[in-house]
mmCIF file of C-alpha atoms and ligand atoms in Angstrom:
data_model
loop_
_atom_site.group_PDB
_atom_site.id
_atom_site.type_symbol
_atom_site.label_atom_id
_atom_site.label_comp_id
_atom_site.label_asym_id
_atom_site.label_seq_id
_atom_site.Cartn_x
_atom_site.Cartn_y
_atom_site.Cartn_z
ATOM 1 C CA MET A 1 -21.546 -20.792 -4.015
ATOM 2 C CA PRO A 2 -17.983 -19.605 -2.995
ATOM 3 C CA SER A 3 -16.771 -20.967 0.413
ATOM 4 C CA ARG A 4 -16.563 -18.543 3.201
ATOM 5 C CA ALA A 5 -12.982 -18.895 2.961
ATOM 6 C CA MET A 6 -12.527 -17.875 -0.517
ATOM 7 C CA THR A 7 -15.036 -14.993 0.119
ATOM 8 C CA GLU A 8 -12.989 -13.555 2.971
ATOM 9 C CA LYS A 9 -9.795 -13.824 0.782
ATOM 10 C CA ILE A 10 -11.432 -11.925 -1.981
ATOM 11 C CA ASN A 11 -12.674 -9.178 0.459
ATOM 12 C CA ASP A 12 -9.227 -8.937 1.863
ATOM 13 C CA ALA A 13 -8.046 -8.509 -1.669
ATOM 14 C CA LEU A 14 -10.473 -5.587 -2.148
ATOM 15 C CA ASN A 15 -9.443 -4.063 1.001
ATOM 16 C CA ASP A 16 -5.603 -4.209 0.103
ATOM 17 C CA ALA A 17 -6.245 -2.909 -3.538
ATOM 18 C CA TYR A 18 -4.598 0.598 -4.430
ATOM 19 C CA LEU A 19 -4.972 0.081 -8.107
ATOM 20 C CA TYR A 20 -8.024 -1.221 -9.842
ATOM 21 C CA GLY A 21 -7.509 -2.289 -13.489
ATOM 22 C CA ILE A 22 -10.193 -2.529 -16.108
ATOM 23 C CA LEU A 23 -10.071 -4.948 -19.092
ATOM 24 C CA ASP A 24 -12.112 -2.503 -21.371
ATOM 25 C CA ALA A 25 -13.296 -3.680 -24.652
ATOM 26 C CA GLY A 26 -13.223 -0.313 -26.142
ATOM 27 C CA TYR A 27 -9.454 -0.516 -26.074
ATOM 28 C CA VAL A 28 -8.433 -4.127 -26.092
ATOM 29 C CA ALA A 29 -9.516 -6.647 -28.751
ATOM 30 C CA GLU A 30 -11.271 -9.793 -27.635
ATOM 31 C CA ALA A 31 -8.262 -11.958 -28.759
ATOM 32 C CA ASP A 32 -5.840 -9.832 -26.592
ATOM 33 C CA MET A 33 -7.891 -9.765 -23.634
ATOM 34 C CA GLU A 34 -6.409 -12.668 -21.526
ATOM 35 C CA SER A 35 -2.929 -11.497 -22.269
ATOM 36 C CA VAL A 36 -3.550 -7.949 -21.458
ATOM 37 C CA ALA A 37 -5.160 -9.054 -18.110
ATOM 38 C CA GLU A 38 -2.047 -11.079 -17.456
ATOM 39 C CA ALA A 39 0.107 -8.166 -18.006
ATOM 40 C CA MET A 40 -1.931 -6.050 -15.575
ATOM 41 C CA LEU A 41 -2.144 -8.894 -13.054
ATOM 42 C CA ARG A 42 1.713 -9.342 -13.276
ATOM 43 C CA GLY A 43 2.247 -5.475 -12.778
ATOM 44 C CA GLY A 44 0.240 -5.861 -9.573
ATOM 45 C CA VAL A 45 -3.465 -4.575 -10.127
ATOM 46 C CA GLY A 46 -5.271 -5.413 -7.099
ATOM 47 C CA VAL A 47 -8.721 -5.638 -8.467
ATOM 48 C CA LEU A 48 -9.861 -6.467 -12.276
ATOM 49 C CA GLN A 49 -13.072 -5.441 -13.909
ATOM 50 C CA LEU A 50 -14.281 -6.736 -17.219
ATOM 51 C CA ARG A 51 -16.029 -3.795 -18.900
ATOM 52 C CA ALA A 52 -17.805 -4.238 -22.254
ATOM 53 C CA LYS A 53 -19.680 -1.218 -22.863
ATOM 54 C CA GLY A 54 -22.340 -1.508 -25.735
ATOM 55 C CA TYR A 55 -22.255 -5.306 -25.525
ATOM 56 C CA GLU A 56 -25.656 -7.034 -24.891
ATOM 57 C CA GLU A 57 -25.760 -9.199 -21.756
ATOM 58 C CA CYS A 58 -25.772 -12.374 -23.701
ATOM 59 C CA ALA A 59 -22.422 -11.332 -25.485
ATOM 60 C CA VAL A 60 -20.885 -10.691 -22.326
ATOM 61 C CA LEU A 61 -21.770 -14.095 -21.023
ATOM 62 C CA ASP A 62 -20.449 -15.624 -24.460
ATOM 63 C CA LEU A 63 -17.338 -13.509 -23.888
ATOM 64 C CA LEU A 64 -16.370 -14.758 -20.415
ATOM 65 C CA LYS A 65 -17.553 -18.379 -21.188
ATOM 66 C CA ASN A 66 -16.463 -19.067 -24.459
ATOM 67 C CA LYS A 67 -13.826 -16.549 -25.499
ATOM 68 C CA LEU A 68 -12.060 -15.671 -22.122
ATOM 69 C CA PRO A 69 -12.297 -19.330 -20.530
ATOM 70 C CA GLY A 70 -8.684 -18.436 -18.805
ATOM 71 C CA LEU A 71 -9.719 -14.986 -17.330
ATOM 72 C CA LEU A 72 -11.320 -16.144 -14.178
ATOM 73 C CA PRO A 73 -8.556 -18.875 -13.393
ATOM 74 C CA LEU A 74 -6.127 -16.213 -14.072
ATOM 75 C CA CYS A 75 -7.512 -13.605 -11.477
ATOM 76 C CA ARG A 76 -7.868 -16.623 -9.020
ATOM 77 C CA LYS A 77 -4.158 -17.689 -9.707
ATOM 78 C CA TYR A 78 -3.155 -13.925 -8.613
ATOM 79 C CA GLY A 79 -5.687 -13.783 -5.857
ATOM 80 C CA VAL A 80 -7.461 -10.754 -7.559
ATOM 81 C CA PRO A 81 -11.103 -10.212 -7.712
ATOM 82 C CA LEU A 82 -12.719 -10.395 -10.928
ATOM 83 C CA ILE A 83 -15.680 -7.870 -11.264
ATOM 84 C CA ILE A 84 -18.232 -7.641 -14.033
ATOM 85 C CA ASN A 85 -19.234 -4.355 -15.127
ATOM 86 C CA ASP A 86 -23.251 -3.852 -15.541
ATOM 87 C CA PHE A 87 -24.373 -7.237 -15.541
ATOM 88 C CA PRO A 88 -25.165 -8.984 -12.172
ATOM 89 C CA GLU A 89 -26.732 -11.943 -14.017
ATOM 90 C CA VAL A 90 -23.558 -12.577 -15.875
ATOM 91 C CA ALA A 91 -21.444 -12.350 -12.823
ATOM 92 C CA ALA A 92 -23.555 -14.980 -11.039
ATOM 93 C CA ALA A 93 -23.584 -17.266 -13.861
ATOM 94 C CA VAL A 94 -19.738 -17.276 -14.310
ATOM 95 C CA GLY A 95 -18.950 -17.235 -10.730
ATOM 96 C CA ALA A 96 -17.037 -13.818 -10.733
ATOM 97 C CA ASP A 97 -15.996 -12.052 -7.459
ATOM 98 C CA GLY A 98 -18.147 -9.142 -7.799
ATOM 99 C CA VAL A 99 -20.262 -6.906 -10.057
ATOM 100 C CA HIS A 100 -20.148 -3.194 -10.635
ATOM 101 C CA ILE A 101 -23.251 -0.925 -11.207
ATOM 102 C CA GLY A 102 -23.698 2.653 -12.322
ATOM 103 C CA GLN A 103 -26.225 5.268 -10.987
ATOM 104 C CA ASP A 104 -29.120 3.956 -13.291
ATOM 105 C CA ASP A 105 -28.660 0.366 -12.558
ATOM 106 C CA GLY A 106 -31.099 -0.002 -9.680
ATOM 107 C CA SER A 107 -30.581 -0.408 -5.860
ATOM 108 C CA LEU A 108 -28.228 -2.586 -4.184
ATOM 109 C CA ALA A 109 -31.185 -4.823 -2.784
ATOM 110 C CA GLN A 110 -32.254 -5.472 -6.317
ATOM 111 C CA VAL A 111 -28.552 -6.572 -7.327
ATOM 112 C CA ARG A 112 -28.225 -8.741 -4.153
ATOM 113 C CA GLU A 113 -31.455 -10.464 -5.096
ATOM 114 C CA ILE A 114 -29.622 -11.707 -8.169
ATOM 115 C CA VAL A 115 -26.012 -12.158 -6.930
ATOM 116 C CA GLY A 116 -26.546 -13.105 -3.251
ATOM 117 C CA ASP A 117 -24.793 -11.822 -0.238
ATOM 118 C CA ALA A 118 -21.326 -13.051 -0.788
ATOM 119 C CA MET A 119 -20.491 -11.179 -4.015
ATOM 120 C CA ILE A 120 -18.818 -7.789 -3.873
ATOM 121 C CA VAL A 121 -21.072 -5.061 -5.349
ATOM 122 C CA GLY A 122 -19.597 -1.863 -6.207
ATOM 123 C CA ARG A 123 -21.287 1.713 -7.423
ATOM 124 C CA SER A 124 -20.091 4.385 -9.478
ATOM 125 C CA THR A 125 -20.458 7.656 -7.864
ATOM 126 C CA HIS A 126 -20.345 11.178 -9.582
ATOM 127 C CA SER A 127 -20.842 13.523 -6.500
ATOM 128 C CA PRO A 128 -20.238 13.680 -2.687
ATOM 129 C CA THR A 129 -24.171 12.891 -2.249
ATOM 130 C CA GLN A 130 -23.959 9.974 -4.445
ATOM 131 C CA ALA A 131 -21.057 8.599 -2.694
ATOM 132 C CA LEU A 132 -22.562 9.151 0.831
ATOM 133 C CA LYS A 133 -25.791 7.418 -0.280
ATOM 134 C CA ALA A 134 -23.816 4.249 -1.691
ATOM 135 C CA LEU A 135 -22.103 4.039 1.729
ATOM 136 C CA ASP A 136 -25.385 4.230 3.454
ATOM 137 C CA GLU A 137 -27.023 1.649 1.231
ATOM 138 C CA GLY A 138 -24.148 -0.755 1.878
ATOM 139 C CA PHE A 139 -22.323 -1.107 -1.152
ATOM 140 C CA ASP A 140 -18.834 -2.682 -0.799
ATOM 141 C CA TYR A 141 -16.770 -0.155 -2.520
ATOM 142 C CA ILE A 142 -17.256 3.003 -4.625
ATOM 143 C CA GLY A 143 -15.900 4.638 -7.732
ATOM 144 C CA PHE A 144 -15.421 8.379 -7.349
ATOM 145 C CA GLY A 145 -15.323 10.533 -10.495
ATOM 146 C CA PRO A 146 -14.631 11.333 -13.155
ATOM 147 C CA LEU A 147 -12.092 13.474 -11.746
ATOM 148 C CA PHE A 148 -11.276 14.912 -15.071
ATOM 149 C CA PRO A 149 -12.985 14.765 -18.323
ATOM 150 C CA THR A 150 -12.118 11.366 -20.083
ATOM 151 C CA PRO A 151 -12.465 9.827 -23.530
ATOM 152 C CA THR A 152 -13.190 6.447 -21.740
ATOM 153 C CA LYS A 153 -16.344 7.965 -20.529
ATOM 154 C CA LYS A 154 -17.299 10.298 -22.861
ATOM 155 C CA GLY A 155 -19.782 13.143 -22.248
ATOM 156 C CA ARG A 156 -19.239 13.824 -18.443
ATOM 157 C CA PRO A 157 -17.712 16.827 -16.816
ATOM 158 C CA GLY A 158 -14.782 16.334 -14.506
ATOM 159 C CA ILE A 159 -15.787 16.638 -10.705
ATOM 160 C CA GLY A 160 -12.380 17.866 -9.932
ATOM 161 C CA LEU A 161 -10.240 17.349 -6.784
ATOM 162 C CA LYS A 162 -11.863 19.534 -4.255
ATOM 163 C CA ASN A 163 -14.146 16.837 -2.503
ATOM 164 C CA ILE A 164 -11.697 14.092 -2.516
ATOM 165 C CA ALA A 165 -10.136 14.467 0.942
ATOM 166 C CA ASP A 166 -13.643 15.074 2.597
ATOM 167 C CA ILE A 167 -15.158 12.139 0.961
ATOM 168 C CA GLN A 168 -12.231 9.961 1.348
ATOM 169 C CA ALA A 169 -12.577 10.742 5.382
ATOM 170 C CA ARG A 170 -16.359 9.979 5.346
ATOM 171 C CA VAL A 171 -16.614 7.037 2.962
ATOM 172 C CA GLY A 172 -13.300 5.800 2.134
ATOM 173 C CA SER A 173 -12.575 5.209 5.776
ATOM 174 C CA GLN A 174 -15.577 3.043 5.896
ATOM 175 C CA ILE A 175 -15.466 1.223 2.334
ATOM 176 C CA PRO A 176 -12.687 1.349 -0.599
ATOM 177 C CA MET A 177 -13.261 4.272 -2.572
ATOM 178 C CA PHE A 178 -11.330 4.479 -5.850
ATOM 179 C CA CYS A 179 -10.952 7.674 -7.585
ATOM 180 C CA ILE A 180 -11.384 7.426 -11.313
ATOM 181 C CA GLY A 181 -11.405 9.366 -14.467
ATOM 182 C CA GLY A 182 -8.636 10.956 -16.457
ATOM 183 C CA ILE A 183 -5.856 9.666 -14.011
ATOM 184 C CA LYS A 184 -2.457 9.574 -15.654
ATOM 185 C CA PRO A 185 1.132 9.079 -14.410
ATOM 186 C CA ASP A 186 1.659 12.888 -14.796
ATOM 187 C CA ASN A 187 -1.327 13.899 -12.517
ATOM 188 C CA LEU A 188 -1.353 10.808 -10.083
ATOM 189 C CA GLU A 189 0.736 12.704 -7.411
ATOM 190 C CA LEU A 190 -1.793 15.573 -7.547
ATOM 191 C CA VAL A 191 -4.639 13.038 -7.346
ATOM 192 C CA LEU A 192 -2.983 11.446 -4.179
ATOM 193 C CA ALA A 193 -2.026 14.784 -2.645
ATOM 194 C CA SER A 194 -5.858 15.659 -2.806
ATOM 195 C CA GLY A 195 -6.522 13.035 -0.666
ATOM 196 C CA ALA A 196 -7.067 9.790 -2.872
ATOM 197 C CA ARG A 197 -5.929 6.638 -1.380
ATOM 198 C CA ARG A 198 -6.952 4.342 -4.221
ATOM 199 C CA VAL A 199 -7.435 4.785 -8.051
ATOM 200 C CA VAL A 200 -8.726 3.111 -11.058
ATOM 201 C CA ILE A 201 -6.665 3.640 -14.366
ATOM 202 C CA VAL A 202 -8.167 2.573 -17.676
ATOM 203 C CA SER A 203 -6.490 4.257 -20.745
ATOM 204 C CA ALA A 204 -3.203 5.031 -19.302
ATOM 205 C CA LEU A 205 -2.497 1.477 -18.589
ATOM 206 C CA LEU A 206 -4.111 -0.151 -21.519
ATOM 207 C CA GLN A 207 -2.329 2.363 -24.040
ATOM 208 C CA ALA A 208 0.875 2.008 -22.289
ATOM 209 C CA PRO A 209 3.783 0.553 -24.425
ATOM 210 C CA ASP A 210 4.548 -2.106 -21.600
ATOM 211 C CA ILE A 211 1.483 -2.549 -19.616
ATOM 212 C CA THR A 212 3.149 -4.627 -16.736
ATOM 213 C CA GLU A 213 5.871 -1.891 -16.341
ATOM 214 C CA ALA A 214 3.132 0.990 -16.321
ATOM 215 C CA THR A 215 1.203 -0.841 -13.588
ATOM 216 C CA ARG A 216 4.326 -1.295 -11.549
ATOM 217 C CA SER A 217 5.260 2.034 -11.852
ATOM 218 C CA VAL A 218 1.819 3.549 -10.808
ATOM 219 C CA LEU A 219 1.868 1.047 -7.829
ATOM 220 C CA ALA A 220 5.380 2.583 -6.758
ATOM 221 C CA HIS A 221 3.489 5.868 -5.893
ATOM 222 C CA PHE A 222 1.670 3.964 -3.148
ATOM 223 C CA THR A 223 4.336 2.284 -1.498
ATOM 224 C CA SER A 224 7.264 4.742 -1.551
HETATM 225 N N1 3NM B 301 -15.979 5.560 -14.929
HETATM 226 P P1 3NM B 301 -9.751 6.514 -17.922
HETATM 227 S S1 3NM B 301 -14.722 7.491 -15.158
HETATM 228 C C1 3NM B 301 -15.230 3.621 -16.533
HETATM 229 O O1 3NM B 301 -16.694 8.399 -13.352
HETATM 230 C C2 3NM B 301 -15.320 5.322 -15.919
HETATM 231 O O2 3NM B 301 -17.685 6.562 -13.011
HETATM 232 C C3 3NM B 301 -16.086 6.725 -14.548
HETATM 233 O O3 3NM B 301 -10.889 5.482 -17.651
HETATM 234 C C4 3NM B 301 -16.852 7.326 -13.569
HETATM 235 O O4 3NM B 301 -8.887 6.111 -16.796
HETATM 236 C C5 3NM B 301 -14.249 6.245 -16.202
HETATM 237 O O5 3NM B 301 -9.184 6.034 -19.187
HETATM 238 C C6 3NM B 301 -13.318 6.144 -17.458
HETATM 239 O O6 3NM B 301 -9.865 7.981 -17.785
HETATM 240 C C7 3NM B 301 -11.827 6.107 -16.669
#
């Protein structure tokens, strides 16, 4: 069990986060994951997720326990919550700070039975209705997207920018709401002007020639 002080610190970190980074196995080889994580952390991501789509649960556990033993300590060093995509049991087993689940991954209550009350639990939402429902259910944060079609999550249409301001006001004022999907340096200003206050960026950071620099330059849009 994490201490109450640690839980509070991690929740504060989530609330303070503008940029949520994802260590995505679709873009990063396992051997490079810790160094890529450090590059994003050095650049200032406020939350870091491990996403390994297509992996079995035991493979994600093996990845965290045996191949990336330094990942959680690295996140702790930077005071950044480590969130595990899709697998509550793995998040609980490795003592991660949170778990992120999709629309088809059951209810918050089912996840809480596995991870307890202290862990951060986030939900992907793809419409205003889903976003409002996630708030109502009690999720700690939401992703809202994909704003634009993206190769990182193939086969989903973009939901566009038109509902961001309304959902930011109704949901994002209560819990962190991270806009996601196809966000790049060249459309970030448009996304922010549409009402987004926080974003998740995957490929545009992971494919940047200098990940730390790319992370910093995204964050500069939030602080200037
Ligand atoms: N989830 P990129 S969109 C992982 O809408 C993910 O729930 C989405 O990657 C959602 O920044 C997405 O490369 C991919 O477009 C985001």
